[in-house]
CSV table of C-alpha atoms and ligand atoms in Angstrom, one decimal:
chain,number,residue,atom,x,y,z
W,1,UNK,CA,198.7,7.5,101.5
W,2,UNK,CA,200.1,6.4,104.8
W,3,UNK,CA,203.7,6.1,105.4
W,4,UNK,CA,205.8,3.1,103.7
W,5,UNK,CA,206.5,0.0,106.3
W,6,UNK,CA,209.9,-1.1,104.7
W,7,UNK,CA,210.2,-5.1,105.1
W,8,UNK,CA,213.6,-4.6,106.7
W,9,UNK,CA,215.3,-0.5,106.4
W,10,UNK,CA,218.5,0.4,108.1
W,11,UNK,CA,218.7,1.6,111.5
W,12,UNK,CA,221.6,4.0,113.0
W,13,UNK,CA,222.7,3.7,116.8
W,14,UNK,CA,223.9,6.8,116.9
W,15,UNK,CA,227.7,6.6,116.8
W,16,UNK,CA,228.3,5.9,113.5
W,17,UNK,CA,228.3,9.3,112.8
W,18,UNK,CA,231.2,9.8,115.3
W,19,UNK,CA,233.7,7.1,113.9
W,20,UNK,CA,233.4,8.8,110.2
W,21,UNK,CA,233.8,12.8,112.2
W,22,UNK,CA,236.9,10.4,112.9
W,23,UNK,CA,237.8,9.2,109.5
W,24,UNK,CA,237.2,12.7,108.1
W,25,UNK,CA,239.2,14.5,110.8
W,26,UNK,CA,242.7,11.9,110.2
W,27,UNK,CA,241.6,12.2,106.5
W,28,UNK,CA,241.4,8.0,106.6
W,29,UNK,CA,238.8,8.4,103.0
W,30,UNK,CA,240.5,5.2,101.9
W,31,UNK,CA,239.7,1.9,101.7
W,32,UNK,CA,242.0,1.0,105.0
W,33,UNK,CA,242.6,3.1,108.1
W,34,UNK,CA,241.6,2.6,111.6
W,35,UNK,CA,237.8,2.0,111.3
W,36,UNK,CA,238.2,-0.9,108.8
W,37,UNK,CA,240.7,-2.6,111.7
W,38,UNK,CA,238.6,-1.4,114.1
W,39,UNK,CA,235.6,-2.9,112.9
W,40,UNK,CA,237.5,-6.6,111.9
W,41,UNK,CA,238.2,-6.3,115.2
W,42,UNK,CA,235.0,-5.7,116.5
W,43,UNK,CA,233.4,-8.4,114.6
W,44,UNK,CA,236.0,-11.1,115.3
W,45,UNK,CA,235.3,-10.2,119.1
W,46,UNK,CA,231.9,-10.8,118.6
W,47,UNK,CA,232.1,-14.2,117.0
W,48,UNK,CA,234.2,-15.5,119.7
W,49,UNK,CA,231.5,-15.0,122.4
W,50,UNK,CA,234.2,-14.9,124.8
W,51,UNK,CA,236.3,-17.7,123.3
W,52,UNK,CA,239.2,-16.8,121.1
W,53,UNK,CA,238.9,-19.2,118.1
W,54,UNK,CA,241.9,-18.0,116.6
W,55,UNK,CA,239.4,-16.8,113.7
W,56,UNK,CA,240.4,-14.0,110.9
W,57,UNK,CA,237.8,-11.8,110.0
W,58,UNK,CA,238.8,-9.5,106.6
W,59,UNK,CA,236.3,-6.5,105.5
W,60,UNK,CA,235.2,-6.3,102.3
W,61,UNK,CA,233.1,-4.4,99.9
W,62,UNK,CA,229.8,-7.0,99.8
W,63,UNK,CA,229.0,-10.3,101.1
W,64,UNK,CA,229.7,-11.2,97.9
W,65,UNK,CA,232.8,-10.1,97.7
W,66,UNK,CA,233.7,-12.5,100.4
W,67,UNK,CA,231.9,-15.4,98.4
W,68,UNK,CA,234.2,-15.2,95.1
W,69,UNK,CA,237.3,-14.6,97.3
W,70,UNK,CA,236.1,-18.1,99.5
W,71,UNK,CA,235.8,-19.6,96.3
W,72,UNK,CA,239.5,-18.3,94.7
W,73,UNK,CA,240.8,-19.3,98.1
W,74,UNK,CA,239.3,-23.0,97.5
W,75,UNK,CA,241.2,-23.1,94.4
W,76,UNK,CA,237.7,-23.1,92.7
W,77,UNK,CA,238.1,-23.2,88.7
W,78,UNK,CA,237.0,-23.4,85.3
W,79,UNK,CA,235.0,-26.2,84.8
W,80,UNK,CA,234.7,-26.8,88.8
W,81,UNK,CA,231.6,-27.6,90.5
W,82,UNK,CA,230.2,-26.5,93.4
W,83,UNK,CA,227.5,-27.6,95.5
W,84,UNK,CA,224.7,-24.6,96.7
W,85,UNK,CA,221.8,-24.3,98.7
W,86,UNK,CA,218.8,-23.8,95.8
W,87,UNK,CA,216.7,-22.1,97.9
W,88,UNK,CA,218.8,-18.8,98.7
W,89,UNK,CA,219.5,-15.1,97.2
W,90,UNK,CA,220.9,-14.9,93.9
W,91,UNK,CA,224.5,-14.0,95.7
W,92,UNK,CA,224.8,-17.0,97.1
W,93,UNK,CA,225.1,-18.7,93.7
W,94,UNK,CA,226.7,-16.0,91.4
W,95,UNK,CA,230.5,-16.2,92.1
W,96,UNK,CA,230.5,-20.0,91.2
W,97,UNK,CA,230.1,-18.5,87.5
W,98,UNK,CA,232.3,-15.8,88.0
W,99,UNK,CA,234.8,-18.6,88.0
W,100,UNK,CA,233.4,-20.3,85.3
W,101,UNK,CA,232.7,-23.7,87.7
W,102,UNK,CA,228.6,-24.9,87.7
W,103,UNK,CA,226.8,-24.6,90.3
W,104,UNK,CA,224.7,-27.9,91.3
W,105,UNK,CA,221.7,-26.7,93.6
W,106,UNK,CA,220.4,-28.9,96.2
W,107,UNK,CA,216.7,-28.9,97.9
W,108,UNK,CA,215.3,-27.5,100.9
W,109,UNK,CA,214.6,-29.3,104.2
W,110,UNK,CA,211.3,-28.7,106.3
W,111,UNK,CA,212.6,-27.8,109.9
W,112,UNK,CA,215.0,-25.3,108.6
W,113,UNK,CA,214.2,-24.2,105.2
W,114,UNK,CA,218.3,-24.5,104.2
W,115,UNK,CA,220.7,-27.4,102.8
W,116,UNK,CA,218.6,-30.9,102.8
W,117,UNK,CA,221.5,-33.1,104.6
W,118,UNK,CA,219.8,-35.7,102.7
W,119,UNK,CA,219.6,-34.4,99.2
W,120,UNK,CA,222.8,-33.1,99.9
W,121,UNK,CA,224.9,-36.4,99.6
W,122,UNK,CA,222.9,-38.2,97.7
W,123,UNK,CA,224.0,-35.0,95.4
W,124,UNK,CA,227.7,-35.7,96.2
W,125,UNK,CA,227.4,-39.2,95.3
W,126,UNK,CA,225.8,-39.1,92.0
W,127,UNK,CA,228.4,-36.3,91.2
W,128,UNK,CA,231.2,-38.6,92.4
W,129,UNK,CA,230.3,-41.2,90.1
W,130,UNK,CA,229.7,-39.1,87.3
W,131,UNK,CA,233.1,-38.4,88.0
W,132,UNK,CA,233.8,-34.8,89.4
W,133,UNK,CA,234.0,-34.2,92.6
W,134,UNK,CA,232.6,-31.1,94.1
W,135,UNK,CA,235.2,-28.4,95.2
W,136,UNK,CA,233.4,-26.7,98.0
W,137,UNK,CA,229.3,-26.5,100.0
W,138,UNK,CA,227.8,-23.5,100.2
W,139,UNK,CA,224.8,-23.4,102.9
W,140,UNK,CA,223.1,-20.7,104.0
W,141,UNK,CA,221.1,-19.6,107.3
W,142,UNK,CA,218.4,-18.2,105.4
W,143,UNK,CA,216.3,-15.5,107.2
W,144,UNK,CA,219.2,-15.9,110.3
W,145,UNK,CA,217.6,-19.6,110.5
W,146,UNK,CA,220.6,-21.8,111.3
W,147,UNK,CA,221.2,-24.9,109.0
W,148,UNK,CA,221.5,-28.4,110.2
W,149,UNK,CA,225.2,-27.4,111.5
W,150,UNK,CA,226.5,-30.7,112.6
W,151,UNK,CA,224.4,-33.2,109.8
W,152,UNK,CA,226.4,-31.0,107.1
W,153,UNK,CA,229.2,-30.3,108.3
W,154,UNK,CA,229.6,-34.5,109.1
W,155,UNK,CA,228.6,-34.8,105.2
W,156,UNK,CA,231.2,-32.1,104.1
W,157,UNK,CA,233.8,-33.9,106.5
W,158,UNK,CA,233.3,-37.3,105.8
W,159,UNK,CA,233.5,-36.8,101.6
W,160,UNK,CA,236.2,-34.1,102.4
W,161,UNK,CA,234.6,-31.4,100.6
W,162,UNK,CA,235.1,-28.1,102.5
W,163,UNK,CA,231.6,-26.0,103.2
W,164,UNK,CA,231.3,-22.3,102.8
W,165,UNK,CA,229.1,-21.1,105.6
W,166,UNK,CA,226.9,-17.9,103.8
W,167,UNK,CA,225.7,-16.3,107.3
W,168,UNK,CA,225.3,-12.7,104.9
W,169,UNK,CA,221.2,-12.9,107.0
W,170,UNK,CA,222.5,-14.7,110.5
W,171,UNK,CA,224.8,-12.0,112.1
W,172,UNK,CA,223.8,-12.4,115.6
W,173,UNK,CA,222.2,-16.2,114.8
W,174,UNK,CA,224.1,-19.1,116.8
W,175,UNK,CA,223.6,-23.0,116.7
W,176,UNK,CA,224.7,-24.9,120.1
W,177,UNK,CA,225.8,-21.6,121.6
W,178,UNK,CA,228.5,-20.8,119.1
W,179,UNK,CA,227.6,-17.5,117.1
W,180,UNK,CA,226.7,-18.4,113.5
W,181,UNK,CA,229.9,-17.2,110.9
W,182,UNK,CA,232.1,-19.7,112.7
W,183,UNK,CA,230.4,-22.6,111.5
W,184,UNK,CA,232.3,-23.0,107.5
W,185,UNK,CA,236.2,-23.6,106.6
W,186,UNK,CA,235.2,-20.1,105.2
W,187,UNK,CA,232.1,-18.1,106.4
W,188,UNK,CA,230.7,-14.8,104.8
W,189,UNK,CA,229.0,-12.0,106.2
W,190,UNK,CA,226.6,-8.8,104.1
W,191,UNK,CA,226.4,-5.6,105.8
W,192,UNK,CA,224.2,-4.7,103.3
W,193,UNK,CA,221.3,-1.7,104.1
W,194,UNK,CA,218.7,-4.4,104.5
W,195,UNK,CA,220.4,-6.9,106.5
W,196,UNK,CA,220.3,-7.1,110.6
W,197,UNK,CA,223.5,-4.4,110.7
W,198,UNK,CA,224.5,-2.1,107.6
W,199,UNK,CA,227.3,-0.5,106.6
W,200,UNK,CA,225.3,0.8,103.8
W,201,UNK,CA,227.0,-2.0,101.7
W,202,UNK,CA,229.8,-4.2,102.7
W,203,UNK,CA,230.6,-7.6,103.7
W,204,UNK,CA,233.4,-10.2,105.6
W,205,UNK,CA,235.3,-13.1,104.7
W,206,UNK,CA,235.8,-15.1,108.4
W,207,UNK,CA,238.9,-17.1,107.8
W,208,UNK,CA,240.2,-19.9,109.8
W,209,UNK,CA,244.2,-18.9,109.9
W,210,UNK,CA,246.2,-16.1,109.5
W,211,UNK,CA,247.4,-16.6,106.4
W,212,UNK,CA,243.7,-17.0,104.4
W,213,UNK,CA,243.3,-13.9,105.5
W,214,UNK,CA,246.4,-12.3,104.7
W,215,UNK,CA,246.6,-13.6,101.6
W,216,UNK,CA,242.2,-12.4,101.6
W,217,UNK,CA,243.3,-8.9,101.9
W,218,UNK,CA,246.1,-9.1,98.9
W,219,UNK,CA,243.3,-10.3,96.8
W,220,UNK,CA,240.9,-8.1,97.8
W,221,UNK,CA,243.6,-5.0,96.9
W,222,UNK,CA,244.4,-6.2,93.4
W,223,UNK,CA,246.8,-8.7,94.4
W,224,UNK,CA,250.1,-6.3,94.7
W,225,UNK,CA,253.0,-8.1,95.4
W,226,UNK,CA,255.9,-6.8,97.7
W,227,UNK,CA,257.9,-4.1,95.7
W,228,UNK,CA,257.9,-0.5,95.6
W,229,UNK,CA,256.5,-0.4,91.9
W,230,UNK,CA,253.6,-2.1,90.8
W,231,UNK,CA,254.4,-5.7,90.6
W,232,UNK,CA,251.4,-8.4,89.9
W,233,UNK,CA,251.9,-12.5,89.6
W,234,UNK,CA,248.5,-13.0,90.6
W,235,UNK,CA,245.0,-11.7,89.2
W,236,UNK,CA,243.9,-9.2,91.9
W,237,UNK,CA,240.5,-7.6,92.9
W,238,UNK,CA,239.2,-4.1,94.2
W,239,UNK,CA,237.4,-5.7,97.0
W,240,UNK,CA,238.3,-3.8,100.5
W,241,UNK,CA,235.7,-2.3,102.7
W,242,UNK,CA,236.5,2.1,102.6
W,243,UNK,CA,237.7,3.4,106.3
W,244,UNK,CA,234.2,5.1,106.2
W,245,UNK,CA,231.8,2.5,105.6
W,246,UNK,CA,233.7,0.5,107.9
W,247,UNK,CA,232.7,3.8,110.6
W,248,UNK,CA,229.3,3.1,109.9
W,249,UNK,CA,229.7,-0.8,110.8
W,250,UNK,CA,231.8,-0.2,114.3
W,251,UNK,CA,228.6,2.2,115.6
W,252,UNK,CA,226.5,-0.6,114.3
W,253,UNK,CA,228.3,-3.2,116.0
W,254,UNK,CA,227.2,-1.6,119.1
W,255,UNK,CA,223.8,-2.0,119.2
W,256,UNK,CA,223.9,-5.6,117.1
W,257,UNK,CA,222.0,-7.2,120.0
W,258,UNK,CA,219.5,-4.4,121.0
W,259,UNK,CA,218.8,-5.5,117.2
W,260,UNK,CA,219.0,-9.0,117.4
W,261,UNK,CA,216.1,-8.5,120.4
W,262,UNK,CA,214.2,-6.1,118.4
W,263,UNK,CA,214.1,-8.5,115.4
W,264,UNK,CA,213.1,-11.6,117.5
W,265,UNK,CA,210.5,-9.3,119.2
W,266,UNK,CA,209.1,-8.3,115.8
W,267,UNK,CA,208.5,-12.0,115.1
W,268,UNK,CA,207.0,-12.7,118.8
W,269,UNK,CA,204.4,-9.7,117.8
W,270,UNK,CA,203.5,-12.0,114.7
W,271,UNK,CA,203.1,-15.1,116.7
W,272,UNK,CA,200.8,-13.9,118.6
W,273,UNK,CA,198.9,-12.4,115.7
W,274,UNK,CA,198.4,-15.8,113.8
W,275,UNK,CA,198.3,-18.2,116.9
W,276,UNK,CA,194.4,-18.4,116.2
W,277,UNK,CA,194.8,-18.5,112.5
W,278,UNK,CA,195.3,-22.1,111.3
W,279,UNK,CA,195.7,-21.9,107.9
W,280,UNK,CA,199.4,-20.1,108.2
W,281,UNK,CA,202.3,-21.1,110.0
W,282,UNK,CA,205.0,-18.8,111.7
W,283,UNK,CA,208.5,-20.2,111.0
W,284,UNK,CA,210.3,-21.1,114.4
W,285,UNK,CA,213.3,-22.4,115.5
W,286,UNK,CA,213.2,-26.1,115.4
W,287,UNK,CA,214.6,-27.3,119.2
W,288,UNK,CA,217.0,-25.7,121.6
W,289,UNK,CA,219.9,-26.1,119.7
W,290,UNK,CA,219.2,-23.2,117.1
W,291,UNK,CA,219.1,-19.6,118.0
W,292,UNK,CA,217.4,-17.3,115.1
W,293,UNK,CA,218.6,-13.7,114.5
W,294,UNK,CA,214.9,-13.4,113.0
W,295,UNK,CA,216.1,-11.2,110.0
W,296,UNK,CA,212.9,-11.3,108.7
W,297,UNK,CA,210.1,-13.5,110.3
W,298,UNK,CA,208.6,-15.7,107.8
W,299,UNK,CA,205.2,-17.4,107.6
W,300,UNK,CA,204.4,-20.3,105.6
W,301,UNK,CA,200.1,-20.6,104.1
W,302,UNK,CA,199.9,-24.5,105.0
W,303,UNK,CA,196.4,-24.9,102.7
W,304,UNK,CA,196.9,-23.7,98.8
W,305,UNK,CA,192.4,-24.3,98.6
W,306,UNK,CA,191.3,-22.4,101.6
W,307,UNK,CA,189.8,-18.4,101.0
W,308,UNK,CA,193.6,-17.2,102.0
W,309,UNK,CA,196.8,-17.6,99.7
W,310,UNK,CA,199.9,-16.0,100.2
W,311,UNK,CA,199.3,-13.4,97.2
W,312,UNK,CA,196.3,-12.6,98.6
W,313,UNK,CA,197.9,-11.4,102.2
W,314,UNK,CA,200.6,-9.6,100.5
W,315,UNK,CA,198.6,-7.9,97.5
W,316,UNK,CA,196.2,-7.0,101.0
W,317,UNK,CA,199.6,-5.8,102.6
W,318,UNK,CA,200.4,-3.6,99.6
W,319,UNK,CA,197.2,-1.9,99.2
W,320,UNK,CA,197.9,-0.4,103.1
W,321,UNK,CA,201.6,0.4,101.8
W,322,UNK,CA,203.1,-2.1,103.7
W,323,UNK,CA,205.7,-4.1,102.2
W,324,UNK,CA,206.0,-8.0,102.4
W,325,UNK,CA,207.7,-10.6,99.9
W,326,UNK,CA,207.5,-14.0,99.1
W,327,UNK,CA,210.9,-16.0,100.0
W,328,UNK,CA,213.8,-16.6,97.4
W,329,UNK,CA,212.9,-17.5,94.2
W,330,UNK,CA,214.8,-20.9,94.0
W,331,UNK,CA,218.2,-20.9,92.0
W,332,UNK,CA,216.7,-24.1,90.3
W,333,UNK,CA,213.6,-22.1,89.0
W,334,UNK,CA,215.8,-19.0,88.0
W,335,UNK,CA,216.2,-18.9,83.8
W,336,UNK,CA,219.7,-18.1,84.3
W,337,UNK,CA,220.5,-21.6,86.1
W,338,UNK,CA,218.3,-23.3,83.8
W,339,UNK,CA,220.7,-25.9,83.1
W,340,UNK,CA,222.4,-26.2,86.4
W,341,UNK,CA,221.8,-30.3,88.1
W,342,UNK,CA,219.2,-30.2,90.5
W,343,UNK,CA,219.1,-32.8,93.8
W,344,UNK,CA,215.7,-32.9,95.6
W,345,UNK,CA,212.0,-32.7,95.3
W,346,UNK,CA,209.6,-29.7,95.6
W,347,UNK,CA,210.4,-28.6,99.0
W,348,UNK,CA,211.8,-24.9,97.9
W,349,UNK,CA,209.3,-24.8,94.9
W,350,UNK,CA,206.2,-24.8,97.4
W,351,UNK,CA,207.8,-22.6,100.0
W,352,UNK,CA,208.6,-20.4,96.6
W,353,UNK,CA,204.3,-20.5,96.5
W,354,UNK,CA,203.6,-20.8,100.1
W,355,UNK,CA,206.0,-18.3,102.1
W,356,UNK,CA,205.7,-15.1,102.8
W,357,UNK,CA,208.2,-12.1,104.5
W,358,UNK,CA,206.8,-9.8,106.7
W,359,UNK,CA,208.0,-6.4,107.7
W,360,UNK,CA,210.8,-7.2,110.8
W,361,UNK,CA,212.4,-4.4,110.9
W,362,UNK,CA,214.1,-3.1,114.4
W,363,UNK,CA,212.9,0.6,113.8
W,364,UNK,CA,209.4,-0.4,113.5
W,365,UNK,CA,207.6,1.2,115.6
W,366,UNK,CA,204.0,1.1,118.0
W,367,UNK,CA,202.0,2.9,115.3
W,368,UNK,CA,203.7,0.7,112.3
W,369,UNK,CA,203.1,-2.4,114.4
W,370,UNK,CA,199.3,-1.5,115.1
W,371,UNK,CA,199.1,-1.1,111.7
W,372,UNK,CA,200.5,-4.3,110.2
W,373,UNK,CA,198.3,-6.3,112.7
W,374,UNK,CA,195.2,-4.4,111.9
W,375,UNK,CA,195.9,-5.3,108.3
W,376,UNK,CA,196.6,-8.7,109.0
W,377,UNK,CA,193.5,-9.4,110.8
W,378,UNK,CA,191.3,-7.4,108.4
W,379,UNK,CA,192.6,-10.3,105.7
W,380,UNK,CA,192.0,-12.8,107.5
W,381,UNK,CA,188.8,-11.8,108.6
W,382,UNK,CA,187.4,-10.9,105.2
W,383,UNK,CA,187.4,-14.9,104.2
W,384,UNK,CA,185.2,-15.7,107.2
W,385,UNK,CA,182.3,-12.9,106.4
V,401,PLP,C1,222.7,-10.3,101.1
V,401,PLP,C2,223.1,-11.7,100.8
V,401,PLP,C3,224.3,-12.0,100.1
V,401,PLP,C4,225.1,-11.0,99.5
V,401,PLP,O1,225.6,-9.9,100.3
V,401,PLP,P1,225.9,-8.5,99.6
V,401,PLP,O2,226.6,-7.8,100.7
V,401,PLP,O3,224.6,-7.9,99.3
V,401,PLP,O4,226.8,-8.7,98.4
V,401,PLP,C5,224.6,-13.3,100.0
V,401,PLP,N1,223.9,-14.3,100.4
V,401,PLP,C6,222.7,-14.1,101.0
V,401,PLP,C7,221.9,-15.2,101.5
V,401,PLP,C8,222.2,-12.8,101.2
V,401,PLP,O5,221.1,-12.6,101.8
């Protein structure tokens, strides 16, 4: 059997080995110490591009982490409901019941594959009337794609509903020149081991004051208020990022974009690899305005009847041991959402049945690369014999 090609596997720069020596040698094995402020610091640098924004960023244990903390922060509760993107992982949508609130899960657009601006209020209206207003947006940049930045964020404004920007896949993305994570009254990055960077799991709350993200970090360590014994008014959580996995992010922080380079190379290779085949589309940014990370590079099969299907390319894929995926599952086709209101038509279902993920990795190399194409082709060749 030839060697696995991972759709997206972590890959080292080198130092992170050197910041953890670090950790080791001041005996920082805690979940706070010098790489976990290091590395806030390093990402909030990053995000400002330059700019200071005056932006917070707080490490935590996962992205979504950050996502229930955003939502405790909105004052998100019981009985609440909150607005999310249907077409998304299943950590977008899983806090809201944490909290008890419902989630109410709003269509895809075409350009972007996120948050239909268009669904989207007519969702906020007919929830308005009904009589509840929602408490908080979540929209994603799914596969680093940036949303429709300024459509929703006019929406969110103009019904005063704040959004939660989930940029766990856009680390490196931007919209309009300004780095994606800055976008959302709260914004949420995964350093998760199959995301652009890894910690080998972790995550960040981006808050817009000090305060959020003071009061981010007494949540996140069990909620311990000033005294010298233990002393709790508030319902706390075990949700800091360890000094050591925090390491492991400041050497990845450092090659972030030699990866961001790699990735959109990766999904260069596959547009010149399907630019003569016209039954699938490669997913591109729609204008100038939107910069993709290209976490993973997807391609959509535009004709369900022809000899190729999606399942067909990736059961192909799999039989090479190469490892592709159709996109998220919709939240509105999950079982365990089953009841939850649904805004929109069938624009995540048919990317659900149309869209594939291919292998984007940054550590994939000449041989892998020769590989996947060869694979490809072969498919799509079969069909025409
Ligand atoms: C990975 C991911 C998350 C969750 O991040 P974790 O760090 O794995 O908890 C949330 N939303 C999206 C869109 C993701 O891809």
């Amino acid at each position: 059997m030839k060697p696995k090609i991972w759709l997206s596997s972590p890959h080292m720069g080198g130092n992170e080995q050197k910041y953890i020596n670090e950790a080791f040698q001041e005996n920082w094995i805690a979940p706070l110490g010098p790489n976990v402020s290091g590395f806030e610091d390093d990402i909030k640098e990053y995000l400002d591009n330059g700019v200071d924004n005056g932006f917070e960023v707080a490490a935590l244990s996962s992205g979504t982490a950050a996502l229930h903390l955003a939502l405790i922060l909105l004052g998100v509760e019981r009985g609440d409901e909150v607005i999310c993107q249907s077409m998304t992982f299943a950590a977008s949508a899983n806090p809201i019941v944490y909290l008890g609130a419902t989630p109410v899960f709003i269509d895809s657009e075409k350009d972007t594959l996120n948050l239909s601006p268009e669904f989207l209020e007519e969702a906020i209206k007919d929830r308005l009337e009904k009589g509840k207003k929602p408490k908080a947006i979540i929209a994603v940049h799914l596969y680093g794609m940036p949303y429709k930045v300024d459509e929703i964020n006019e929406i969110a404004a103009r019904y005063e509903i704040p959004v939660i920007e989930d940029s766990a896949e856009a680390l490196g993305s931007s919209y309009k020149g300004h780095k994606c994570g800055t976008f959302g009254d709260f914004s949420i990055l995964s350093f998760n081991g199959n995301k652009i960077i890894t910690t080998s799991g972790g995550g960040a709350l981006v808050c817009k004051s000090k305060e959020y993200k003071k009061k981010t970090v007494f949540l996140a360590t069990q909620a311990r208020d000033a005294a010298p014994h233990y002393q709790h008014s508030e319902i706390g959580y075990n949700y800091r990022l360890s000094n050591i996995c925090a390491g492991i992010g400041r050497g990845q922080m450092e090659v972030l974009d030699e990866r961001v380079k790699l990735r959109r190379k990766m999904h260069t290779f596959y547009k010149e690899i399907f630019a003569n085949i016209s039954d699938v589309n490669v997913h591109n940014e729609p204008g100038n305005d939107y910069f993709c990370n290209h976490w993973l590079t997807v391609v959509r099969f535009n004709d369900k009847s022809a000899t190729f299907s999606r399942e067909g390319l990736r059961l192909h894929l799999e039989k090479e041991n190469i490892e592709s995926r159709p996109l998220w599952k919709p939240m509105h086709m999950q079982p365990v959402f089953k009841d939850a209101p649904f805004y929109g038509e069938k624009e995540a279902e048919n990317l659900f049945d149309e869209g594939l993920c291919l292998p984007s990795g940054s550590n994939l190399g000449n041989e892998d690369q020769r590989r996947i194409a060869a694979s490809i082709k072969q498919y799509f060749n079969k069909g025409i014999l």
